[in-house]
Every structure is written in structure tokens, then in C-alpha cells.
Amino acid sequence: MKKIFSKLLLAAIILTFSFQSNLFAEDDLIMSVGVGGVECVAYSPDGNKIAVAGSQGCINLYDIQTGGLLHTFSGHSGIATSVAFSPDGSKLVSSGWDSTIKLWEIDTGTLLRTFKGHTWYIYSISLSSDG
């Protein structure tokens, strides 16, 4: 467990400082993290996907095994600051400088709902273990 956590932490640190570079992960898998700064990284509950929230206002979802881009979730009008998976891995929530929280369907990339009402930036988001 400690070895896996160390690899995930290292990947998150590398992604955080990558702007237009590549990430070398286990088995020399190269993942492009896109254009702009990385604000947050989240791993899916099954460990097969990684979501990257960035300064371009979008969230990119990657397949861990292939490094391929599965979806780009676009909808924040400012920087996407945080991202989290639902406990069952079927949904994604994101927050941003546009003071919104967005709920996404992972399989289709569909925006399900936008939560408004905050009056300032939302820097971090998480979900409870029971959803």
C-alpha cells in the first residue's frame, strides 16, 4: 500500500508541475497532460482512470492503462480547481473559479447539473464515501 501511495503521490506532483510536458508513469507509460496548468488530480475508485482539472477550465479523463484521453469535460468559465469521483466511479464532480460545482456522467461526458450560489471561488471539493 505504501508503494502504491508513493507512486500516486509522485504522479500527482509531476502532473502539478507539468504544463505542456509528459508524465512518465509505471512501465514508462507517457501521458500528455494537455495545455495549461494542472490544478487537481483524482484517481477513480477502481484505479483505472485519472481525472485532471486544469487552468483551461476543463477536466480531462484518462485511461491509466493506455494513457488515452477518454473525455474532456468542458463547462467551467474559469480555472477548474478541483475534481473528485463518486464512490461508485460513475460520476465526477468539479469546482472552479466560476463559483460553480458541476456534476458529470463519466461514461457519456454529459453535464448532469450545475450547482450555483457560491459567491467566491471554490478551491476544493470532495464527496462522502456513501455518495
PDB file of C-alpha atoms in Angstrom:
ATOM      1  CA  MET A   1       0.000   0.000   0.000  1.00  0.00           C
ATOM      2  CA  LYS A   2       2.810   2.409   0.878  1.00  0.00           C
ATOM      3  CA  LYS A   3       4.496   1.741  -2.502  1.00  0.00           C
ATOM      4  CA  ILE A   4       1.257   2.419  -4.414  1.00  0.00           C
ATOM      5  CA  PHE A   5       0.622   5.619  -2.444  1.00  0.00           C
ATOM      6  CA  SER A   6       4.171   6.797  -3.156  1.00  0.00           C
ATOM      7  CA  LYS A   7       3.683   6.242  -6.905  1.00  0.00           C
ATOM      8  CA  LEU A   8       0.351   8.090  -6.870  1.00  0.00           C
ATOM      9  CA  LEU A   9       1.822  10.972  -4.887  1.00  0.00           C
ATOM     10  CA  LEU A  10       4.785  11.190  -7.263  1.00  0.00           C
ATOM     11  CA  ALA A  11       2.440  11.172 -10.270  1.00  0.00           C
ATOM     12  CA  ALA A  12       0.339  13.947  -8.711  1.00  0.00           C
ATOM     13  CA  ILE A  13       3.424  16.044  -8.009  1.00  0.00           C
ATOM     14  CA  ILE A  14       4.749  15.574 -11.533  1.00  0.00           C
ATOM     15  CA  LEU A  15       1.346  16.424 -13.026  1.00  0.00           C
ATOM     16  CA  THR A  16       1.086  19.507 -10.844  1.00  0.00           C
ATOM     17  CA  PHE A  17       4.303  20.927 -12.273  1.00  0.00           C
ATOM     18  CA  SER A  18       3.647  19.838 -15.877  1.00  0.00           C
ATOM     19  CA  PHE A  19       2.319  22.453 -18.249  1.00  0.00           C
ATOM     20  CA  GLN A  20       2.917  21.103 -21.739  1.00  0.00           C
ATOM     21  CA  SER A  21       5.114  18.189 -20.870  1.00  0.00           C
ATOM     22  CA  ASN A  22       4.744  14.456 -20.447  1.00  0.00           C
ATOM     23  CA  LEU A  23       4.416  12.245 -17.402  1.00  0.00           C
ATOM     24  CA  PHE A  24       6.436   9.060 -17.163  1.00  0.00           C
ATOM     25  CA  ALA A  25       4.392   6.632 -15.109  1.00  0.00           C
ATOM     26  CA  GLU A  26       4.832   2.983 -14.240  1.00  0.00           C
ATOM     27  CA  ASP A  27       6.086   0.838 -17.148  1.00  0.00           C
ATOM     28  CA  ASP A  28       7.175   4.010 -18.992  1.00  0.00           C
ATOM     29  CA  LEU A  29       3.611   4.971 -19.898  1.00  0.00           C
ATOM     30  CA  ILE A  30       3.616   8.507 -21.235  1.00  0.00           C
ATOM     31  CA  MET A  31       0.566  10.648 -20.626  1.00  0.00           C
ATOM     32  CA  SER A  32       0.156  14.101 -22.094  1.00  0.00           C
ATOM     33  CA  VAL A  33      -1.486  16.408 -19.579  1.00  0.00           C
ATOM     34  CA  GLY A  34      -2.569  18.994 -22.133  1.00  0.00           C
ATOM     35  CA  VAL A  35      -2.126  22.716 -22.302  1.00  0.00           C
ATOM     36  CA  GLY A  36      -2.139  24.883 -19.185  1.00  0.00           C
ATOM     37  CA  GLY A  37      -1.501  24.298 -15.522  1.00  0.00           C
ATOM     38  CA  VAL A  38      -2.759  21.329 -13.554  1.00  0.00           C
ATOM     39  CA  GLU A  39      -4.835  22.285 -10.522  1.00  0.00           C
ATOM     40  CA  CYS A  40      -6.000  18.904  -9.210  1.00  0.00           C
ATOM     41  CA  VAL A  41      -5.618  15.188  -9.906  1.00  0.00           C
ATOM     42  CA  ALA A  42      -8.051  12.449  -8.831  1.00  0.00           C
ATOM     43  CA  TYR A  43      -7.895   8.694  -9.305  1.00  0.00           C
ATOM     44  CA  SER A  44     -11.042   6.655  -9.906  1.00  0.00           C
ATOM     45  CA  PRO A  45     -12.118   4.212  -7.186  1.00  0.00           C
ATOM     46  CA  ASP A  46     -11.222   1.245  -9.422  1.00  0.00           C
ATOM     47  CA  GLY A  47      -7.803   2.730 -10.222  1.00  0.00           C
ATOM     48  CA  ASN A  48      -8.377   2.615 -13.990  1.00  0.00           C
ATOM     49  CA  LYS A  49      -8.900   6.315 -14.685  1.00  0.00           C
ATOM     50  CA  ILE A  50      -7.330   9.624 -13.735  1.00  0.00           C
ATOM     51  CA  ALA A  51      -9.102  12.990 -13.876  1.00  0.00           C
ATOM     52  CA  VAL A  52      -7.043  16.156 -14.276  1.00  0.00           C
ATOM     53  CA  ALA A  53      -8.565  19.587 -13.577  1.00  0.00           C
ATOM     54  CA  GLY A  54      -6.741  22.437 -15.231  1.00  0.00           C
ATOM     55  CA  SER A  55      -6.293  26.123 -15.726  1.00  0.00           C
ATOM     56  CA  GLN A  56      -8.064  25.996 -19.088  1.00  0.00           C
ATOM     57  CA  GLY A  57     -11.391  25.395 -17.313  1.00  0.00           C
ATOM     58  CA  CYS A  58     -11.771  21.770 -18.348  1.00  0.00           C
ATOM     59  CA  ILE A  59     -11.284  18.347 -16.826  1.00  0.00           C
ATOM     60  CA  ASN A  60      -9.541  15.644 -18.831  1.00  0.00           C
ATOM     61  CA  LEU A  61     -10.262  11.985 -18.077  1.00  0.00           C
ATOM     62  CA  TYR A  62      -7.526   9.499 -18.996  1.00  0.00           C
ATOM     63  CA  ASP A  63      -7.284   5.726 -19.121  1.00  0.00           C
ATOM     64  CA  ILE A  64      -4.454   4.693 -16.776  1.00  0.00           C
ATOM     65  CA  GLN A  65      -3.507   1.598 -18.797  1.00  0.00           C
ATOM     66  CA  THR A  66      -3.203   3.251 -22.211  1.00  0.00           C
ATOM     67  CA  GLY A  67      -2.754   6.918 -21.315  1.00  0.00           C
ATOM     68  CA  GLY A  68      -5.516   7.685 -23.805  1.00  0.00           C
ATOM     69  CA  LEU A  69      -7.887  10.612 -23.353  1.00  0.00           C
ATOM     70  CA  LEU A  70     -11.405   9.290 -22.668  1.00  0.00           C
ATOM     71  CA  HIS A  71     -13.318  12.567 -22.299  1.00  0.00           C
ATOM     72  CA  THR A  72     -12.810  16.282 -21.919  1.00  0.00           C
ATOM     73  CA  PHE A  73     -15.409  17.829 -19.641  1.00  0.00           C
ATOM     74  CA  SER A  74     -15.805  21.495 -20.579  1.00  0.00           C
ATOM     75  CA  GLY A  75     -18.089  23.888 -18.794  1.00  0.00           C
ATOM     76  CA  HIS A  76     -16.262  26.000 -16.243  1.00  0.00           C
ATOM     77  CA  SER A  77     -15.817  29.597 -17.359  1.00  0.00           C
ATOM     78  CA  GLY A  78     -12.640  29.959 -15.293  1.00  0.00           C
ATOM     79  CA  ILE A  79      -9.988  27.675 -13.886  1.00  0.00           C
ATOM     80  CA  ALA A  80     -11.232  24.213 -12.860  1.00  0.00           C
ATOM     81  CA  THR A  81      -9.756  23.953  -9.365  1.00  0.00           C
ATOM     82  CA  SER A  82     -10.795  20.559  -8.064  1.00  0.00           C
ATOM     83  CA  VAL A  83     -12.208  17.241  -9.181  1.00  0.00           C
ATOM     84  CA  ALA A  84     -13.476  14.109  -7.382  1.00  0.00           C
ATOM     85  CA  PHE A  85     -15.022  10.766  -8.348  1.00  0.00           C
ATOM     86  CA  SER A  86     -18.237   9.401  -6.882  1.00  0.00           C
ATOM     87  CA  PRO A  87     -17.681   6.288  -4.730  1.00  0.00           C
ATOM     88  CA  ASP A  88     -19.037   4.012  -7.463  1.00  0.00           C
ATOM     89  CA  GLY A  89     -16.889   5.720 -10.123  1.00  0.00           C
ATOM     90  CA  SER A  90     -19.824   6.592 -12.387  1.00  0.00           C
ATOM     91  CA  LYS A  91     -19.859  10.347 -11.772  1.00  0.00           C
ATOM     92  CA  LEU A  92     -17.360  13.155 -11.480  1.00  0.00           C
ATOM     93  CA  VAL A  93     -17.755  16.448  -9.640  1.00  0.00           C
ATOM     94  CA  SER A  94     -15.695  19.530 -10.373  1.00  0.00           C
ATOM     95  CA  SER A  95     -15.391  23.010  -8.952  1.00  0.00           C
ATOM     96  CA  GLY A  96     -13.898  26.204 -10.234  1.00  0.00           C
ATOM     97  CA  TRP A  97     -13.187  29.884 -10.136  1.00  0.00           C
ATOM     98  CA  ASP A  98     -16.588  30.462 -11.728  1.00  0.00           C
ATOM     99  CA  SER A  99     -18.125  29.673  -8.286  1.00  0.00           C
ATOM    100  CA  THR A 100     -19.917  26.580  -9.568  1.00  0.00           C
ATOM    101  CA  ILE A 101     -19.878  22.871  -8.858  1.00  0.00           C
ATOM    102  CA  LYS A 102     -20.610  20.619 -11.799  1.00  0.00           C
ATOM    103  CA  LEU A 103     -21.799  17.005 -11.803  1.00  0.00           C
ATOM    104  CA  TRP A 104     -20.752  14.896 -14.806  1.00  0.00           C
ATOM    105  CA  GLU A 105     -21.649  11.440 -16.146  1.00  0.00           C
ATOM    106  CA  ILE A 106     -18.320   9.707 -16.785  1.00  0.00           C
ATOM    107  CA  ASP A 107     -19.388   7.232 -19.495  1.00  0.00           C
ATOM    108  CA  THR A 108     -21.019   9.834 -21.732  1.00  0.00           C
ATOM    109  CA  GLY A 109     -19.235  13.029 -20.679  1.00  0.00           C
ATOM    110  CA  THR A 110     -22.630  14.645 -20.117  1.00  0.00           C
ATOM    111  CA  LEU A 111     -23.036  17.568 -17.726  1.00  0.00           C
ATOM    112  CA  LEU A 112     -25.858  16.455 -15.416  1.00  0.00           C
ATOM    113  CA  ARG A 113     -26.176  19.507 -13.189  1.00  0.00           C
ATOM    114  CA  THR A 114     -24.559  22.815 -12.284  1.00  0.00           C
ATOM    115  CA  PHE A 115     -24.798  23.939  -8.672  1.00  0.00           C
ATOM    116  CA  LYS A 116     -24.760  27.727  -8.275  1.00  0.00           C
ATOM    117  CA  GLY A 117     -24.987  30.046  -5.309  1.00  0.00           C
ATOM    118  CA  HIS A 118     -21.440  30.381  -4.068  1.00  0.00           C
ATOM    119  CA  THR A 119     -20.173  33.938  -4.058  1.00  0.00           C
ATOM    120  CA  TRP A 120     -16.464  33.194  -4.266  1.00  0.00           C
ATOM    121  CA  TYR A 121     -14.066  30.758  -5.891  1.00  0.00           C
ATOM    122  CA  ILE A 122     -14.407  27.114  -4.926  1.00  0.00           C
ATOM    123  CA  TYR A 123     -10.932  25.756  -4.309  1.00  0.00           C
ATOM    124  CA  SER A 124     -11.640  22.187  -3.274  1.00  0.00           C
ATOM    125  CA  ILE A 125     -14.359  19.575  -3.471  1.00  0.00           C
ATOM    126  CA  SER A 126     -14.848  16.053  -2.145  1.00  0.00           C
ATOM    127  CA  LEU A 127     -17.632  13.514  -1.852  1.00  0.00           C
ATOM    128  CA  SER A 128     -18.654  11.443   1.132  1.00  0.00           C
ATOM    129  CA  SER A 129     -17.955   7.713   0.956  1.00  0.00           C
ATOM    130  CA  ASP A 130     -21.689   6.944   0.799  1.00  0.00           C
ATOM    131  CA  GLY A 131     -22.176   9.224  -2.208  1.00  0.00           C
TER     132      GLY A 131
END
